Short mmCIF file of C-alpha atoms in Angstrom, two decimals:
data_model
loop_
_atom_site.label_atom_id
_atom_site.label_comp_id
_atom_site.label_asym_id
_atom_site.label_seq_id
_atom_site.Cartn_x
_atom_site.Cartn_y
_atom_site.Cartn_z
CA MET A 135 17.50 -17.61 -7.15
CA GLU A 136 17.48 -17.84 -3.36
CA ALA A 137 20.36 -20.34 -3.32
CA HIS A 138 22.66 -17.75 -4.87
CA ASN A 139 21.66 -14.70 -2.83
CA SER A 140 21.60 -14.89 0.96
CA SER A 141 19.49 -11.72 1.17
CA GLU A 142 16.50 -13.45 -0.45
CA PRO A 143 13.63 -14.79 1.67
CA PRO A 144 12.52 -18.38 0.88
CA LEU A 145 9.63 -17.30 -1.33
CA GLU A 146 10.31 -19.76 -4.13
CA GLN A 147 10.37 -22.81 -1.88
CA THR A 148 7.18 -21.64 -0.20
CA VAL A 149 5.38 -21.40 -3.54
CA ILE A 150 6.64 -24.84 -4.61
CA THR A 151 5.36 -26.32 -1.36
CA LEU A 152 1.96 -24.68 -1.80
CA ARG A 153 1.74 -25.93 -5.38
CA LYS A 154 2.55 -29.48 -4.32
CA ASN A 155 -0.04 -29.31 -1.55
CA GLN A 156 -2.69 -28.16 -4.01
CA SER A 157 -1.65 -30.54 -6.83
CA PRO A 158 0.36 -33.58 -5.74
CA GLU A 159 1.35 -34.26 -9.36
CA ILE A 160 3.53 -31.14 -9.43
CA SER A 161 7.22 -32.08 -9.50
CA ASP A 162 9.73 -31.02 -6.86
CA ASP A 163 11.01 -28.09 -8.95
CA GLY A 164 7.47 -26.66 -9.01
CA ARG A 165 7.76 -25.62 -12.65
CA ASN A 166 5.36 -27.91 -14.48
CA HIS A 167 2.78 -26.20 -16.66
CA ARG A 168 -0.47 -25.62 -14.83
CA PRO A 169 -3.93 -25.65 -16.45
CA ALA A 170 -4.90 -22.20 -17.71
CA GLU A 171 -7.76 -21.95 -15.23
CA THR A 172 -5.31 -21.99 -12.32
CA LEU A 173 -3.64 -18.77 -13.43
CA LEU A 174 -4.37 -15.86 -11.11
CA ILE A 175 -3.50 -13.34 -13.80
CA PRO A 176 -4.75 -14.34 -17.28
CA GLU A 177 -2.53 -13.45 -20.21
CA ASP A 178 -4.96 -10.84 -21.51
CA GLU A 179 -4.67 -8.99 -18.18
CA GLU A 180 -0.89 -9.24 -18.08
CA SER A 181 -0.65 -7.60 -21.48
CA ARG A 182 -3.15 -4.85 -20.72
CA GLU A 183 -1.76 -1.40 -21.50
CA PHE A 184 -0.85 0.99 -18.73
CA MET A 185 -3.49 3.49 -17.71
CA VAL A 186 -2.61 7.04 -16.77
CA LEU A 187 -4.38 8.00 -13.56
CA PRO A 188 -5.60 11.57 -13.10
CA MET A 189 -2.41 13.64 -12.82
CA ILE A 190 -2.82 16.68 -10.57
CA ASP A 191 -0.37 19.54 -10.11
CA ILE A 192 -0.93 20.39 -6.47
CA SER A 193 1.43 23.37 -6.46
CA ARG A 194 -1.77 25.28 -7.29
CA LEU A 195 -2.87 24.76 -3.69
CA SER A 196 -0.38 27.46 -2.77
CA PHE A 197 -2.74 30.09 -4.17
CA GLU A 198 -5.05 31.78 -1.69
CA ALA A 199 -8.48 30.35 -1.02
CA GLY A 200 -10.95 31.21 -3.76
CA HIS A 201 -8.30 31.72 -6.44
CA ALA A 202 -9.37 30.09 -9.71
CA GLU A 203 -6.23 27.94 -9.95
CA ARG A 204 -6.60 26.65 -6.40
CA THR A 205 -10.33 25.98 -6.83
CA GLU A 206 -9.68 24.02 -10.00
CA CYS A 207 -7.03 21.90 -8.25
CA GLU A 208 -9.34 21.18 -5.30
CA GLU A 209 -12.11 20.11 -7.67
CA GLU A 210 -9.75 17.78 -9.55
CA ILE A 211 -8.65 16.11 -6.31
CA ALA A 212 -12.25 15.60 -5.15
CA GLU A 213 -13.37 14.32 -8.56
CA ALA A 214 -10.56 11.75 -8.67
CA ALA A 215 -11.35 10.61 -5.11
CA ARG A 216 -15.01 10.17 -6.00
CA HIS A 217 -14.66 8.34 -9.29
CA TRP A 218 -11.31 6.58 -9.09
CA GLY A 219 -10.19 6.39 -5.48
CA PHE A 220 -6.72 6.83 -6.97
CA PHE A 221 -4.80 9.74 -8.49
CA GLN A 222 -1.25 10.98 -8.94
CA VAL A 223 0.23 14.27 -7.75
CA VAL A 224 3.20 16.22 -9.08
CA ASN A 225 4.91 19.30 -7.65
CA HIS A 226 3.96 17.86 -4.29
CA GLY A 227 6.57 19.70 -2.26
CA ILE A 228 8.62 16.73 -1.02
CA PRO A 229 12.26 17.53 -1.94
CA THR A 230 13.82 15.20 -4.51
CA GLN A 231 16.82 14.60 -2.25
CA VAL A 232 14.54 13.40 0.57
CA ILE A 233 12.96 10.79 -1.74
CA GLU A 234 16.30 9.77 -3.21
CA GLN A 235 17.91 9.30 0.19
CA MET A 236 14.94 7.25 1.39
CA THR A 237 15.20 5.07 -1.73
CA VAL A 238 18.93 4.50 -1.20
CA GLU A 239 18.44 3.51 2.44
CA GLN A 240 15.51 1.26 1.54
CA LYS A 241 17.62 -0.75 -0.90
CA LYS A 242 20.46 -1.04 1.62
CA ALA A 243 18.02 -2.42 4.18
CA PHE A 244 16.74 -5.12 1.81
CA ARG A 245 20.27 -6.12 0.71
CA GLN A 246 21.05 -7.32 4.25
CA PRO A 247 21.31 -11.10 4.74
CA PHE A 248 17.92 -12.71 5.14
CA GLU A 249 18.86 -14.13 8.53
CA VAL A 250 19.69 -10.63 9.78
CA LYS A 251 16.41 -9.19 8.51
CA GLU A 252 14.32 -11.99 9.96
CA ALA A 253 16.12 -11.93 13.29
CA GLY A 254 15.05 -8.38 14.07
CA GLY A 255 15.17 -6.15 11.03
CA GLY A 256 18.88 -5.42 11.01
CA LYS A 257 19.12 -1.76 10.00
CA LEU A 258 15.49 -1.27 11.03
CA GLN A 259 15.94 -2.90 14.41
CA ASN A 260 14.55 -0.83 17.26
CA ARG A 261 13.14 -1.30 20.71
CA GLN A 262 9.82 -2.49 19.34
CA ALA A 263 8.96 -5.83 17.69
CA SER A 264 10.63 -6.78 14.43
CA SER A 265 9.36 -4.76 11.48
CA TYR A 266 10.36 -7.33 8.83
CA ARG A 267 7.85 -9.51 7.01
CA TRP A 268 8.07 -11.70 3.92
CA GLY A 269 5.44 -13.52 1.91
CA ASN A 270 2.61 -14.92 3.93
CA PRO A 271 3.88 -17.84 6.01
CA ALA A 272 0.28 -18.64 7.00
CA ALA A 273 -0.85 -18.99 3.37
CA LYS A 274 -2.75 -22.19 2.65
CA CYS A 275 -2.97 -21.65 -1.12
CA LEU A 276 -1.29 -19.61 -3.86
CA ARG A 277 -4.09 -17.04 -3.82
CA GLN A 278 -3.04 -16.04 -0.30
CA MET A 279 0.68 -15.89 -1.07
CA PHE A 280 2.58 -12.56 -1.29
CA TRP A 281 5.69 -12.54 -3.48
CA SER A 282 7.29 -9.70 -1.56
CA GLU A 283 9.19 -8.66 1.52
CA GLU A 284 8.60 -5.57 3.60
CA PHE A 285 9.69 -3.46 6.51
CA ARG A 286 6.73 -1.88 8.25
CA ILE A 287 7.23 0.55 11.07
CA PRO A 288 4.92 2.97 12.91
CA THR A 289 6.19 6.49 12.33
CA GLY A 290 6.20 7.00 16.08
CA ASP A 291 8.85 4.26 16.39
CA ILE A 292 11.31 5.69 13.85
CA TYR A 293 13.23 7.42 16.64
CA GLY A 294 14.27 4.01 17.97
CA ILE A 295 15.97 2.78 14.77
CA GLU A 296 19.61 2.18 15.56
CA ASP A 297 21.05 2.86 12.09
CA GLN A 298 21.54 6.64 12.02
CA SER A 299 21.46 7.20 8.24
CA LEU A 300 18.31 5.14 7.83
CA ARG A 301 16.64 6.79 10.84
CA SER A 302 17.42 10.25 9.48
CA ALA A 303 16.10 9.40 6.00
CA MET A 304 12.87 7.96 7.42
CA GLU A 305 12.32 10.89 9.76
CA MET A 306 12.66 13.43 6.93
CA TYR A 307 10.46 11.43 4.58
CA ALA A 308 7.76 10.72 7.18
CA THR A 309 7.60 14.37 8.23
CA ALA A 310 7.28 15.61 4.64
CA VAL A 311 4.71 13.04 3.55
CA THR A 312 2.58 13.63 6.65
CA VAL A 313 2.31 17.31 5.69
CA LEU A 314 1.25 16.26 2.19
CA ALA A 315 -1.37 13.83 3.49
CA GLU A 316 -2.80 16.48 5.81
CA LYS A 317 -3.03 18.93 2.92
CA ILE A 318 -4.90 16.48 0.67
CA ALA A 319 -7.22 15.37 3.50
CA GLY A 320 -8.03 19.02 4.15
CA VAL A 321 -8.98 19.54 0.51
CA LEU A 322 -11.24 16.48 0.53
CA ALA A 323 -12.88 17.60 3.79
CA GLY A 324 -13.43 21.09 2.43
CA ASN A 325 -15.12 19.70 -0.66
CA LEU A 326 -17.72 18.09 1.62
CA GLY A 327 -18.25 21.34 3.49
CA THR A 328 -16.28 20.43 6.60
CA GLY A 329 -12.96 21.68 7.94
CA GLY A 330 -9.73 19.72 8.12
CA SER A 331 -9.39 19.95 11.90
CA TYR A 332 -10.66 16.37 12.36
CA PHE A 333 -7.62 15.03 10.54
CA ARG A 334 -5.16 17.39 12.19
CA GLU A 335 -6.42 16.36 15.62
CA ASN A 336 -6.52 12.61 15.01
CA CYS A 337 -3.70 11.91 12.55
CA THR A 338 -0.17 12.95 13.45
CA VAL A 339 3.34 12.09 12.37
CA ARG A 340 3.34 9.55 15.23
CA THR A 341 0.09 7.69 14.40
CA CYS A 342 0.91 6.74 10.83
CA HIS A 343 2.92 3.91 9.26
CA LEU A 344 5.67 3.58 6.68
CA ARG A 345 6.04 0.37 4.71
CA LEU A 346 9.08 -0.29 2.57
CA ASN A 347 8.30 -2.88 -0.10
CA ARG A 348 10.44 -5.06 -2.35
CA TYR A 349 9.07 -7.43 -4.99
CA PRO A 350 11.81 -9.79 -6.24
CA PRO A 351 11.75 -11.23 -9.78
CA CYS A 352 9.19 -14.02 -9.75
CA PRO A 353 9.44 -17.27 -11.77
CA PHE A 354 5.73 -17.88 -11.03
CA SER A 355 4.53 -14.43 -12.11
CA ALA A 356 1.24 -15.68 -13.59
CA GLU A 357 0.28 -17.53 -10.42
CA VAL A 358 1.40 -15.40 -7.48
CA PHE A 359 0.63 -11.80 -6.58
CA GLY A 360 3.16 -9.37 -5.18
CA ILE A 361 0.32 -8.26 -2.90
CA VAL A 362 -3.12 -9.84 -3.13
CA PRO A 363 -6.20 -7.73 -4.02
CA HIS A 364 -7.25 -5.56 -1.08
CA THR A 365 -8.30 -2.12 0.10
CA ASP A 366 -6.32 -0.06 2.60
CA SER A 367 -7.65 0.45 6.14
CA ASP A 368 -6.36 4.01 6.61
CA PHE A 369 -7.59 7.44 5.49
CA LEU A 370 -5.06 7.95 2.71
CA THR A 371 -2.11 6.02 1.30
CA ILE A 372 0.74 7.80 -0.49
CA VAL A 373 2.96 5.59 -2.63
CA CYS A 374 6.36 6.39 -4.08
CA GLN A 375 7.11 3.72 -6.69
CA ASP A 376 9.94 3.03 -9.11
CA ALA A 377 9.69 2.74 -12.89
CA VAL A 378 9.05 -1.02 -13.03
CA GLY A 379 5.28 -0.94 -12.60
CA GLY A 380 3.01 -3.62 -11.18
CA LEU A 381 0.36 -1.64 -9.29
CA GLN A 382 -3.14 -2.34 -10.58
CA LEU A 383 -6.56 -1.10 -9.51
CA MET A 384 -10.04 -2.44 -10.09
CA LYS A 385 -12.44 -0.24 -12.05
CA ASP A 386 -16.19 -0.14 -11.50
CA ASP A 387 -16.70 -2.72 -14.27
CA GLY A 388 -14.58 -5.25 -12.37
CA CYS A 389 -11.64 -5.04 -14.76
CA TRP A 390 -8.09 -4.58 -13.53
CA VAL A 391 -5.98 -1.81 -15.04
CA SER A 392 -2.28 -1.12 -14.59
CA VAL A 393 -1.08 2.20 -13.21
CA SER A 394 1.59 3.78 -15.36
CA PRO A 395 4.59 4.66 -13.16
CA ASN A 396 5.80 8.26 -13.26
CA PRO A 397 9.14 9.07 -11.59
CA ASN A 398 8.00 12.62 -10.79
CA ALA A 399 4.65 11.69 -9.26
CA LEU A 400 3.33 10.15 -6.07
CA VAL A 401 0.29 7.87 -6.14
CA ILE A 402 -2.54 8.71 -3.73
CA ASN A 403 -5.30 6.27 -2.89
CA ILE A 404 -8.34 6.56 -0.67
CA GLY A 405 -8.58 4.19 2.29
CA ASP A 406 -11.52 2.60 4.08
CA MET A 407 -11.59 5.18 6.88
CA LEU A 408 -12.04 8.04 4.42
CA GLU A 409 -14.77 6.19 2.56
CA ALA A 410 -16.62 5.67 5.85
CA TRP A 411 -16.02 9.21 7.10
CA SER A 412 -17.21 10.67 3.77
CA ASN A 413 -20.29 8.43 3.88
CA GLY A 414 -19.25 6.77 0.64
CA ALA A 415 -18.60 9.99 -1.24
CA TYR A 416 -14.97 9.01 -1.69
CA LYS A 417 -14.03 5.54 -2.89
CA SER A 418 -11.61 3.09 -1.30
CA ALA A 419 -10.59 1.23 -4.45
CA ARG A 420 -9.52 -2.40 -4.51
CA HIS A 421 -5.96 -2.78 -5.77
CA ARG A 422 -3.13 -5.31 -6.05
CA VAL A 423 0.48 -5.69 -7.18
CA ILE A 424 1.46 -8.16 -9.88
CA THR A 425 4.94 -9.60 -10.12
CA SER A 426 7.57 -9.43 -12.84
CA LEU A 427 9.44 -12.41 -14.22
CA GLU A 428 12.71 -10.51 -14.62
CA GLU A 429 12.69 -7.23 -12.69
CA GLU A 430 12.59 -6.42 -8.99
CA ARG A 431 10.33 -3.59 -7.89
CA PHE A 432 10.57 -1.19 -4.95
CA SER A 433 7.96 1.10 -3.45
CA ILE A 434 7.45 3.15 -0.30
CA ALA A 435 3.92 3.32 1.10
CA PHE A 436 2.83 5.83 3.73
CA PHE A 437 -0.41 5.12 5.58
CA TYR A 438 -2.20 8.16 6.98
CA CYS A 439 -3.83 6.65 10.06
CA PRO A 440 -5.68 8.05 13.07
CA LYS A 441 -5.16 7.24 16.72
CA SER A 442 -6.56 3.86 17.70
CA GLU A 443 -9.35 5.39 19.79
CA THR A 444 -10.47 7.79 17.04
CA VAL A 445 -14.19 7.45 16.30
CA ILE A 446 -15.02 7.22 12.61
CA ARG A 447 -18.35 8.97 12.14
CA SER A 448 -19.86 9.82 8.75
CA CYS A 449 -19.81 13.56 8.13
CA ILE A 450 -22.93 13.34 5.94
CA SER A 451 -26.42 12.29 6.98
CA PRO A 452 -28.13 9.90 6.80
CA ALA A 453 -25.09 7.75 7.56
CA ILE A 454 -24.66 4.47 5.71
CA TYR A 455 -22.04 3.25 8.19
CA ARG A 456 -22.42 3.05 11.96
CA ASP A 457 -19.91 4.78 14.22
CA PHE A 458 -16.85 2.73 15.09
CA SER A 459 -13.33 3.27 16.35
CA PHE A 460 -10.22 2.70 14.29
CA ARG A 461 -9.15 0.03 16.79
CA GLU A 462 -12.49 -1.78 16.42
CA TYR A 463 -12.07 -1.79 12.65
CA GLN A 464 -8.52 -3.16 12.82
CA LEU A 465 -9.57 -5.94 15.19
CA GLN A 466 -12.50 -6.90 12.96
CA VAL A 467 -10.23 -7.06 9.89
CA GLN A 468 -7.79 -9.31 11.76
CA LYS A 469 -10.64 -11.56 12.87
CA ASP A 470 -12.07 -11.82 9.34
CA VAL A 471 -8.68 -12.60 7.80
CA ARG A 472 -8.10 -15.38 10.34
CA SER A 473 -11.53 -16.94 9.79
CA THR A 474 -12.12 -16.38 6.06
CA GLY A 475 -8.65 -15.73 4.62
CA ASP A 476 -9.81 -12.36 3.33
CA LYS A 477 -10.74 -8.89 4.52
CA VAL A 478 -14.50 -8.20 4.64
CA GLY A 479 -13.98 -4.50 5.32
CA LEU A 480 -16.64 -1.83 5.55
CA LYS A 481 -19.50 -4.21 4.78
CA ARG A 482 -19.30 -5.22 8.44
CA PHE A 483 -20.14 -1.67 9.50
CA LEU A 484 -23.15 -0.84 7.33
CA VAL A 485 -26.11 0.57 9.24
#
């Protein structure tokens, strides 16, 4: 695949190398059958039917406070955040043309030659460090490998993108999705009896992140994740995904279920900061992306993040997590990943 398309990162060769390192008997093409126990994604999980997440029409939030329709919508959002940590929203207020233009520009960015992307991001090049990443070059085993490429950029750095059409698309999308995130955070805060001012003061259009994701077709789809199982470190994540599917979340029973893609909906998931702030009332659910043998997948993830110095303090007593800053949390996650290969997360901050 990569030999015929100069835009492709060297994911396949990286996987073959990892397989040979783990099992010297694997041939140079990396395609020998592996024992069933080495599969990351058993066949029964791959064939699992799609699950429809709670689907919430948030246009009802336009009703005045106390209106039955608005109250019902607020309760549905809070219930989904408590029991799933994931839900979908429709009639979310982001214009279709804004999403479509962002999708067009995203694909153009990924179609650039790999050398251009790796050298500085190409269309996403700005005055900051390169925003382009692929796979996990530090992976020591297949379980740590990402079969994906991404552009990740702080929303405060969008102004520096040199490509005008891409910069304009990202600015419009980031502005619209920030408003949506603030609205949902306000509902979740209100459900716990607090106001939304905490989020308005600490999370702005300049403190968040956008991540453009591409998952190429994967010849090792049963052995390599698009993104490994994880939780998000932000307050909220808002995902715009295509119709291919691949996003899965872990239920309370430990089983993985696939999220059915809906072209008219955005996926919302709770992050670690909101779980800590809500004192565990809302759930930061573990999730992952599986790969497809034949289809490429695109998604746009928006991470609703606070300022680095923001103190995360549980709004309910007695607190189960100690106070900590967002910067402290990020540094601890980086330290844990370097030392253990995985994110320990909020367990580090229990009282």
